[in-house]
XYZ file of C-alpha atoms in Angstrom:
561
model
C 16.340 -18.985 -41.707
C 16.710 -15.409 -40.464
C 19.665 -13.423 -41.675
C 21.877 -12.468 -38.704
C 23.496 -9.104 -39.305
C 25.880 -8.985 -36.316
C 26.754 -10.955 -33.186
C 27.469 -9.676 -29.685
C 28.138 -11.142 -26.242
C 25.273 -9.100 -24.787
C 22.646 -6.684 -26.087
C 21.014 -4.115 -23.810
C 17.605 -2.864 -24.928
C 17.047 0.668 -23.641
C 19.542 3.167 -22.275
C 18.149 4.271 -18.938
C 20.713 4.350 -16.149
C 20.029 0.721 -15.213
C 20.825 -0.433 -18.743
C 23.856 1.838 -19.104
C 25.361 0.774 -15.774
C 24.872 -2.895 -16.631
C 26.377 -2.396 -20.099
C 29.337 -0.443 -18.701
C 30.208 -3.198 -16.229
C 29.818 -5.895 -18.884
C 32.071 -3.945 -21.241
C 34.635 -3.376 -18.484
C 34.426 -7.130 -17.825
C 35.554 -7.874 -21.381
C 32.239 -8.515 -23.118
C 31.300 -7.147 -26.539
C 28.210 -5.123 -25.636
C 25.667 -3.283 -27.741
C 23.143 -0.792 -26.290
C 20.088 -0.024 -28.421
C 17.957 3.066 -27.734
C 14.865 4.080 -29.699
C 15.204 7.769 -28.703
C 17.994 9.866 -30.248
C 19.651 10.505 -26.867
C 20.697 7.920 -24.275
C 19.865 8.321 -20.607
C 16.182 7.510 -20.192
C 14.710 9.557 -17.359
C 18.141 11.050 -16.656
C 18.385 12.894 -19.953
C 18.047 16.653 -20.448
C 16.604 18.848 -23.170
C 17.378 22.393 -24.293
C 15.169 25.302 -25.242
C 15.696 28.755 -26.790
C 19.491 28.242 -26.784
C 19.360 29.517 -23.196
C 17.951 26.804 -20.923
C 18.623 23.155 -20.163
C 16.006 21.172 -18.261
C 16.508 17.901 -16.380
C 13.777 15.344 -17.009
C 14.185 13.063 -14.009
C 17.327 13.823 -12.001
C 16.075 16.270 -9.389
C 18.318 15.249 -6.534
C 20.345 12.240 -5.423
C 21.113 10.858 -1.986
C 24.139 9.152 -0.476
C 26.752 10.722 -2.768
C 29.279 11.528 -0.055
C 32.205 9.353 1.107
C 31.110 5.728 1.200
C 28.023 6.446 -0.875
C 26.581 3.815 -3.191
C 26.280 5.978 -6.322
C 29.919 7.199 -6.130
C 31.007 3.592 -5.559
C 29.169 2.400 -8.679
C 30.698 5.175 -10.764
C 34.110 4.776 -9.153
C 34.178 1.086 -10.014
C 34.004 2.102 -13.675
C 36.845 4.617 -13.391
C 34.522 7.646 -13.208
C 35.366 8.860 -9.703
C 36.931 12.089 -10.994
C 34.603 12.620 -13.962
C 31.222 12.925 -12.218
C 31.059 15.413 -9.357
C 28.217 16.169 -6.954
C 27.220 19.394 -5.225
C 25.633 18.939 -1.798
C 22.341 20.648 -1.027
C 21.576 22.361 2.276
C 22.423 19.870 5.044
C 20.129 21.633 7.477
C 17.149 21.344 5.144
C 17.444 19.820 1.672
C 13.654 19.249 1.518
C 11.242 21.914 2.738
C 7.767 20.532 3.464
C 5.001 23.112 3.622
C 1.533 22.364 5.030
C -1.129 24.971 5.843
C -0.004 25.095 9.479
C 3.510 23.628 9.460
C 6.862 24.030 7.752
C 9.489 21.317 8.233
C 12.997 21.520 6.803
C 14.308 17.963 6.449
C 17.958 17.782 7.605
C 20.651 15.157 7.132
C 20.454 12.275 9.651
C 17.650 10.296 11.271
C 18.152 11.830 14.720
C 17.855 15.398 13.434
C 14.908 14.442 11.219
C 13.080 12.935 14.201
C 13.779 16.057 16.251
C 12.251 18.299 13.567
C 9.181 16.076 13.344
C 8.671 16.105 17.119
C 8.868 19.908 17.101
C 6.218 20.095 14.374
C 3.968 17.415 15.898
C 3.819 17.898 19.677
C 1.933 15.080 21.316
C 2.896 12.470 18.715
C 6.429 11.815 19.911
C 5.866 8.156 20.865
C 4.508 7.256 17.433
C 7.242 9.224 15.695
C 9.956 7.403 17.626
C 8.439 4.045 16.741
C 8.153 5.062 13.103
C 11.725 6.335 12.853
C 13.117 3.256 14.606
C 11.316 0.886 12.222
C 12.315 2.793 9.076
C 15.944 3.338 10.095
C 16.333 -0.338 11.031
C 14.856 -1.552 7.743
C 17.029 0.844 5.752
C 20.146 -0.329 7.580
C 19.237 -3.991 7.072
C 18.643 -3.493 3.359
C 21.866 -1.518 2.911
C 23.821 -4.202 4.738
C 22.407 -6.879 2.413
C 23.221 -4.742 -0.601
C 26.873 -4.416 0.348
C 27.563 -7.855 1.797
C 29.771 -10.294 -0.060
C 28.293 -13.241 1.871
C 26.096 -15.873 0.282
C 23.159 -16.150 2.677
C 20.695 -18.976 3.203
C 17.026 -18.130 3.731
C 17.414 -18.676 7.498
C 20.504 -16.455 7.666
C 18.685 -13.808 5.672
C 15.775 -13.799 8.130
C 18.160 -13.508 11.076
C 19.928 -10.523 9.527
C 16.727 -8.657 8.643
C 14.258 -9.061 11.528
C 12.609 -5.633 11.118
C 12.299 -6.087 7.368
C 10.717 -9.494 7.930
C 8.229 -7.915 10.333
C 7.329 -4.735 8.436
C 9.058 -4.693 5.069
C 6.208 -5.840 2.825
C 3.425 -4.194 4.763
C 2.156 -0.852 3.563
C 3.126 2.548 4.888
C -0.532 3.047 5.764
C -0.362 0.050 8.130
C 2.688 1.478 9.888
C 0.976 4.855 10.190
C -2.019 3.150 11.810
C 0.235 1.192 14.178
C 1.825 4.471 15.283
C -1.559 6.144 15.787
C -0.744 9.140 13.617
C -3.021 12.099 12.975
C -3.779 13.123 9.368
C -1.243 15.940 9.735
C 1.498 13.525 10.823
C 0.670 11.143 7.996
C 0.924 14.027 5.522
C 4.260 15.294 6.845
C 5.772 11.807 6.800
C 4.501 10.958 3.313
C 4.996 14.445 1.903
C 7.779 13.270 -0.423
C 5.713 10.412 -1.887
C 6.272 11.913 -5.341
C 9.752 10.400 -5.035
C 8.238 6.968 -5.673
C 4.791 7.714 -7.126
C 2.651 5.721 -4.696
C 0.155 6.574 -1.972
C 0.612 5.392 1.644
C -1.867 2.586 0.981
C 0.199 1.386 -2.004
C 3.834 1.785 -1.031
C 5.666 -0.771 1.095
C 7.409 0.251 4.292
C 10.671 -0.972 2.744
C 10.364 1.371 -0.221
C 9.512 4.367 1.935
C 12.256 3.574 4.458
C 15.032 3.039 1.918
C 14.118 6.098 -0.152
C 13.962 8.284 2.971
C 17.260 6.909 4.294
C 18.877 7.466 0.890
C 18.367 11.223 1.181
C 18.959 11.453 4.941
C 22.525 10.364 4.153
C 22.904 13.686 2.347
C 21.194 15.169 -0.716
C 23.185 16.089 -3.829
C 22.881 17.228 -7.421
C 25.277 16.212 -10.226
C 27.378 19.161 -11.377
C 26.388 19.747 -15.001
C 22.969 18.079 -14.657
C 21.566 14.593 -15.127
C 23.054 14.056 -18.579
C 26.497 13.872 -16.968
C 25.564 10.427 -15.626
C 24.451 8.969 -18.949
C 27.255 10.553 -20.981
C 29.932 9.312 -18.584
C 28.570 5.749 -18.723
C 28.477 5.918 -22.533
C 32.164 6.908 -22.489
C 32.975 3.830 -20.393
C 31.013 1.520 -22.703
C 32.671 2.851 -25.853
C 36.161 3.025 -24.316
C 35.971 -0.669 -23.450
C 34.866 -1.813 -26.884
C 31.098 -1.558 -26.501
C 28.703 0.417 -28.669
C 25.644 2.633 -28.259
C 23.188 2.998 -31.134
C 20.480 5.622 -30.741
C 17.384 5.977 -32.947
C 17.425 2.175 -33.035
C 14.055 0.691 -32.081
C 13.855 -2.942 -30.976
C 10.568 -4.551 -31.985
C 11.274 -8.079 -30.764
C 13.523 -9.961 -28.352
C 14.124 -13.273 -30.083
C 13.735 -16.555 -28.204
C 14.262 -20.135 -29.346
C 13.700 -23.175 -27.136
C 13.502 -21.005 -23.997
C 16.848 -19.349 -24.800
C 17.398 -15.766 -25.922
C 19.030 -15.588 -29.332
C 19.070 -11.835 -30.027
C 16.818 -8.987 -31.114
C 15.052 -7.711 -34.200
C 14.960 -4.004 -35.051
C 12.228 -1.935 -36.621
C 14.070 -1.926 -39.960
C 14.237 -5.736 -40.003
C 17.867 -6.011 -38.862
C 18.522 -9.063 -36.696
C 21.306 -8.977 -34.110
C 22.443 -12.123 -32.319
C 23.491 -12.488 -28.676
C 23.176 -15.211 -26.017
C 22.345 -12.522 -23.436
C 19.740 -9.763 -23.734
C 19.167 -7.273 -20.938
C 15.881 -5.405 -21.239
C 15.889 -1.921 -19.769
C 12.539 -1.374 -21.477
C 9.311 -1.089 -19.498
C 8.803 -4.431 -17.748
C 5.224 -5.016 -18.895
C 6.114 -4.210 -22.503
C 9.133 -6.514 -22.258
C 6.999 -9.504 -21.266
C 3.862 -8.840 -23.282
C 5.269 -7.197 -26.432
C 9.018 -7.565 -26.932
C 9.386 -11.194 -25.832
C 5.758 -12.345 -26.011
C 3.545 -14.011 -23.393
C 3.945 -17.408 -25.049
C 7.470 -17.628 -23.584
C 6.437 -17.159 -19.950
C 4.464 -19.191 -17.387
C 0.771 -18.348 -17.293
C 0.995 -17.076 -13.694
C 3.717 -14.597 -14.618
C 1.759 -13.339 -17.606
C -1.351 -12.903 -15.447
C 0.575 -10.927 -12.823
C 2.072 -8.758 -15.534
C -1.289 -8.064 -17.172
C -2.790 -7.186 -13.795
C 0.189 -5.139 -12.581
C -0.518 -1.583 -11.458
C 1.964 1.073 -12.592
C 2.986 3.949 -10.345
C 1.070 7.198 -10.659
C 1.883 9.240 -13.761
C 3.052 12.820 -13.491
C 2.574 16.251 -15.014
C 5.649 18.501 -15.100
C 5.973 22.224 -15.811
C 9.399 23.348 -17.042
C 9.753 27.014 -16.115
C 12.358 29.673 -16.864
C 12.292 33.229 -15.518
C 14.237 36.339 -16.456
C 15.020 36.978 -12.794
C 16.489 35.083 -9.882
C 14.366 33.441 -7.218
C 15.229 35.064 -3.906
C 14.636 33.993 -0.340
C 14.755 30.259 -1.080
C 17.319 27.796 0.337
C 19.134 25.249 -1.816
C 16.331 22.801 -1.178
C 13.359 21.177 -2.843
C 9.914 22.446 -1.944
C 7.060 20.036 -1.196
C 3.820 22.006 -0.967
C 0.564 20.430 0.241
C -2.805 22.161 0.037
C -4.131 20.519 3.218
C -3.228 18.104 6.023
C -4.930 15.083 4.480
C -2.649 13.191 2.109
C -4.912 10.132 2.125
C -7.857 12.249 1.037
C -5.697 13.936 -1.586
C -4.847 10.598 -3.215
C -8.472 9.456 -2.989
C -9.655 12.622 -4.746
C -6.854 12.392 -7.273
C -8.100 8.976 -8.379
C -11.249 10.682 -9.650
C -9.337 13.274 -11.646
C -6.980 16.201 -11.243
C -9.212 19.156 -10.381
C -8.440 22.858 -10.584
C -7.365 22.663 -6.938
C -4.097 20.745 -7.284
C -3.545 18.766 -4.035
C 0.256 18.947 -3.878
C 3.300 20.151 -5.791
C 7.000 19.301 -5.869
C 9.415 22.077 -6.879
C 12.982 21.373 -8.028
C 15.147 24.470 -8.509
C 17.951 23.553 -10.909
C 19.430 27.061 -10.980
C 19.832 26.959 -7.178
C 21.285 23.440 -7.174
C 23.762 23.980 -10.011
C 24.381 27.737 -10.213
C 27.757 27.577 -11.966
C 26.758 25.419 -14.943
C 26.368 27.741 -17.924
C 23.796 25.613 -19.738
C 21.184 25.738 -16.948
C 20.207 29.358 -17.626
C 21.758 32.778 -18.300
C 23.093 34.789 -15.335
C 20.280 36.457 -13.440
C 17.673 33.965 -14.686
C 15.986 30.996 -12.977
C 15.284 27.434 -14.090
C 12.941 25.180 -12.133
C 10.359 22.425 -12.451
C 6.934 22.043 -10.866
C 5.482 18.538 -10.595
C 2.310 16.818 -9.482
C 0.659 13.436 -9.962
C -2.402 12.751 -12.077
C -4.786 9.816 -12.615
C -3.651 6.949 -14.860
C -5.284 6.224 -18.191
C -5.841 7.963 -21.511
C -9.512 8.892 -21.157
C -9.095 12.218 -19.373
C -6.654 13.308 -22.098
C -9.057 12.532 -24.935
C -6.775 9.781 -26.243
C -7.618 6.155 -27.003
C -4.426 4.124 -27.556
C -1.449 6.313 -26.733
C 1.796 7.196 -28.491
C 3.423 3.748 -28.267
C 0.563 2.406 -30.375
C 1.251 5.168 -32.883
C -1.600 7.497 -31.953
C -0.952 11.132 -32.829
C -2.141 13.116 -29.857
C -0.313 16.440 -29.699
C -2.765 18.282 -31.965
C -5.809 16.552 -30.465
C -8.201 19.300 -29.317
C -9.304 17.485 -26.156
C -5.703 16.741 -25.232
C -4.596 20.346 -25.698
C -7.596 21.627 -23.737
C -6.902 19.338 -20.782
C -3.198 20.120 -20.906
C -3.909 23.868 -20.804
C -6.369 23.430 -17.925
C -3.910 21.477 -15.794
C -1.082 23.883 -16.607
C -3.179 26.798 -15.377
C -4.226 24.939 -12.226
C -0.589 24.119 -11.409
C 0.515 27.708 -11.979
C -2.190 28.987 -9.650
C -1.090 26.551 -6.934
C 2.600 27.297 -7.560
C 2.083 31.014 -7.010
C 0.257 30.209 -3.788
C 3.354 28.277 -2.736
C 6.200 30.629 -3.746
C 4.523 33.908 -4.665
C 3.885 35.576 -8.055
C 6.281 34.803 -10.898
C 4.199 34.687 -14.094
C 5.214 38.151 -15.249
C 8.823 36.935 -15.356
C 8.293 33.713 -17.358
C 10.488 33.447 -20.455
C 9.792 29.771 -21.130
C 6.958 27.495 -20.015
C 6.467 23.933 -21.208
C 4.237 21.148 -19.930
C 5.017 17.440 -20.070
C 2.145 14.987 -19.540
C 2.062 11.209 -19.054
C 1.737 10.917 -22.842
C 5.012 12.816 -23.194
C 6.633 10.312 -20.830
C 5.232 7.370 -22.774
C 6.301 8.869 -26.101
C 9.949 9.056 -25.058
C 10.349 6.077 -22.716
C 7.445 3.808 -23.767
C 6.500 3.307 -20.140
C 3.151 1.673 -19.434
C 0.661 4.318 -18.345
C 3.211 7.066 -18.888
C 4.613 6.647 -15.385
C 8.260 7.400 -14.552
C 8.041 5.113 -11.501
C 7.638 1.613 -12.924
C 5.384 -0.848 -11.102
C 3.395 0.031 -7.994
C 2.268 -3.586 -7.587
C 3.061 -6.905 -9.244
C 1.483 -9.906 -7.573
C 1.551 -9.926 -3.764
C 2.389 -6.814 -1.756
C 5.990 -5.663 -1.892
C 7.113 -8.080 -4.612
C 8.752 -7.124 -7.897
C 9.993 -9.107 -10.893
C 13.456 -10.548 -10.501
C 14.454 -13.789 -12.231
C 13.248 -14.445 -15.770
C 12.333 -17.977 -16.945
C 13.962 -17.476 -20.367
C 17.672 -18.357 -20.374
C 19.869 -15.397 -21.175
C 17.070 -12.851 -20.583
C 17.543 -10.270 -17.831
C 15.585 -7.173 -16.836
C 16.688 -3.930 -15.214
C 15.036 -0.581 -14.569
C 12.180 0.989 -12.626
C 9.840 -2.007 -12.649
C 12.242 -4.560 -11.227
C 13.566 -5.770 -7.891
C 15.401 -2.659 -6.698
C 12.539 -0.260 -7.448
C 12.488 3.270 -8.839
C 14.884 6.179 -8.544
C 18.421 6.786 -9.743
C 20.239 4.789 -7.082
C 17.768 1.909 -7.318
C 18.104 1.462 -11.069
C 21.893 1.911 -10.971
C 22.096 -0.706 -8.227
C 19.903 -3.008 -10.312
C 22.256 -2.516 -13.261
C 25.239 -3.592 -11.170
C 23.316 -6.575 -9.789
C 22.379 -7.677 -13.302
C 25.988 -7.433 -14.483
C 27.007 -9.405 -11.375
C 24.666 -12.234 -12.341
C 25.956 -12.328 -15.916
C 29.644 -12.110 -14.965
C 29.322 -14.410 -11.956
C 30.806 -12.079 -9.319
C 29.410 -9.796 -6.615
C 30.402 -6.441 -8.035
C 28.820 -3.940 -5.657
C 30.662 -5.076 -2.498
C 33.890 -5.066 -4.543
C 33.556 -1.546 -5.850
C 32.194 -0.201 -2.566
C 35.417 -1.501 -1.006
C 37.409 0.445 -3.609
C 37.904 -1.935 -6.527
C 38.091 -0.298 -9.970
C 37.090 -2.601 -12.835
C 37.083 0.000 -15.587
C 40.299 1.427 -16.979
C 40.206 5.227 -16.566
C 43.190 5.635 -18.893
C 40.992 4.505 -21.808
C 38.472 7.312 -21.294
C 38.595 10.222 -23.751
C 39.820 13.700 -22.880
C 37.165 16.354 -22.298
C 37.936 19.745 -23.782
C 35.999 23.002 -23.375
C 33.619 21.976 -26.178
C 32.755 18.635 -24.593
C 28.973 18.192 -24.608
C 27.257 15.360 -22.677
C 24.257 15.468 -25.012
C 26.468 14.918 -28.047
C 28.305 12.052 -26.322
C 24.940 10.488 -25.440
C 24.048 10.111 -29.108
C 26.613 7.349 -29.591
C 29.585 7.360 -31.959
C 27.615 6.790 -35.172
C 25.289 9.759 -34.623
C 27.599 12.080 -32.697
C 27.957 14.481 -35.623
C 24.333 14.344 -36.771
C 22.499 17.616 -37.220
C 19.801 18.928 -34.937
C 21.572 19.032 -31.584
C 20.572 22.170 -29.689
C 23.383 24.153 -28.109
C 23.340 26.802 -25.414
C 24.734 30.103 -26.698
C 28.282 28.863 -27.187
C 28.551 27.035 -23.831
C 30.529 23.786 -23.840
């Protein structure tokens, strides 16, 4: 018999925002919850890191949509008693995304009508197709949002009646809708310019994903005051205030199953923790194939998981300058080398050349200018991102960091990393002008970096691009007591998607439809239990969990916080 060290009502494996939201709602619902995170900071892709005691860089929170009155993210946080503890700063309503092509610049404004108007101005002669496209996408987004917030239990027939446009187009690809609308390559590129938001090409992504992601931002684009770590730290406070626990630097090696029922987890040090419910916020493929084991799943599910295609991985440059960036709006910049996004993805599949096809810029120091940890006064902090081909081969690596391979001193890896960094800098200066002489910090993160910290298959931050038939994603698990949340599951990738999935998972476990409740104003968490925040409050320290809060090694920014 295995020695059981502790027992809990629910154990959450992984502390991305999906896992933290689920854990927070379970804790607020009276369950004894434990969150286990192999990294030393909770937050997953929402965490931040600090350099030179002067700069703080966001890993994955570049901007959020729908954070105004009636927004889904504020409702999820408000339902936990966090309405006054997480604030959002709105980006430029007249153009929160600036798309730059060789012969067109489009500032994406709030609202479908204004967005359509800008597109028609940039694409004279394609108005009919643009109107069809906007009508389809807006209708699907509205149908999906309505389903998300309804408290009704719908039959399959009722569901079809409520979502006619989704039934018609939802699982078809964006490429098919583009073809239906008769778009030129330039139109296709402008409309899919922000595809780095979901890490899929037009031939991969479903119309539903593109429509809901686009609608999310057209409801208003925002940035959390204080950076992405504010989200994770605030959720950790809720979990701990309601009797739950976060343990960081705690690696789960196995989710234990007996007679098709979850019984708990086993840690790297041999500790066994018991629980009748385990929520995996780990990478979906690793959950099925490694943590639980394929022997516990139907053969068809294992086959789909083995054959699943992850989203494209990404390379990110973290840049700091000793001067301010002038002449730029409070907006993201999406720069494309040419008017052929389909060709760009096709070429990218063969390797990232010295002519980078597209870049995404996120300017943290413009989005959050008053937060002292972002950068010193008069300096700039921004990130430059692009996609790259999947696989280890081009990096000179065989198995990857999850398998224990040491890669950071590998000569081939360092050579390729330096080459891509230079290529991205060249393209970046083409996009925004010279800045290299002002660089005070430059750091490159590759797909192997992503895998090292989050253990994501293929080093992608986007989860699954395909799993079985088009447009489908894993949802119900055949093992009793086992649930999954995160990028690779039903609600897809992105902050709102994984937070929504966390609420949905907690709803299933607690047996109540939580999202419609909290969107209507219900508060399940008790805000009076939350700790006071003084001038030294640090979201990174909070995100270590109680047991490691005072551990050494936490970087601080020159006395801030």
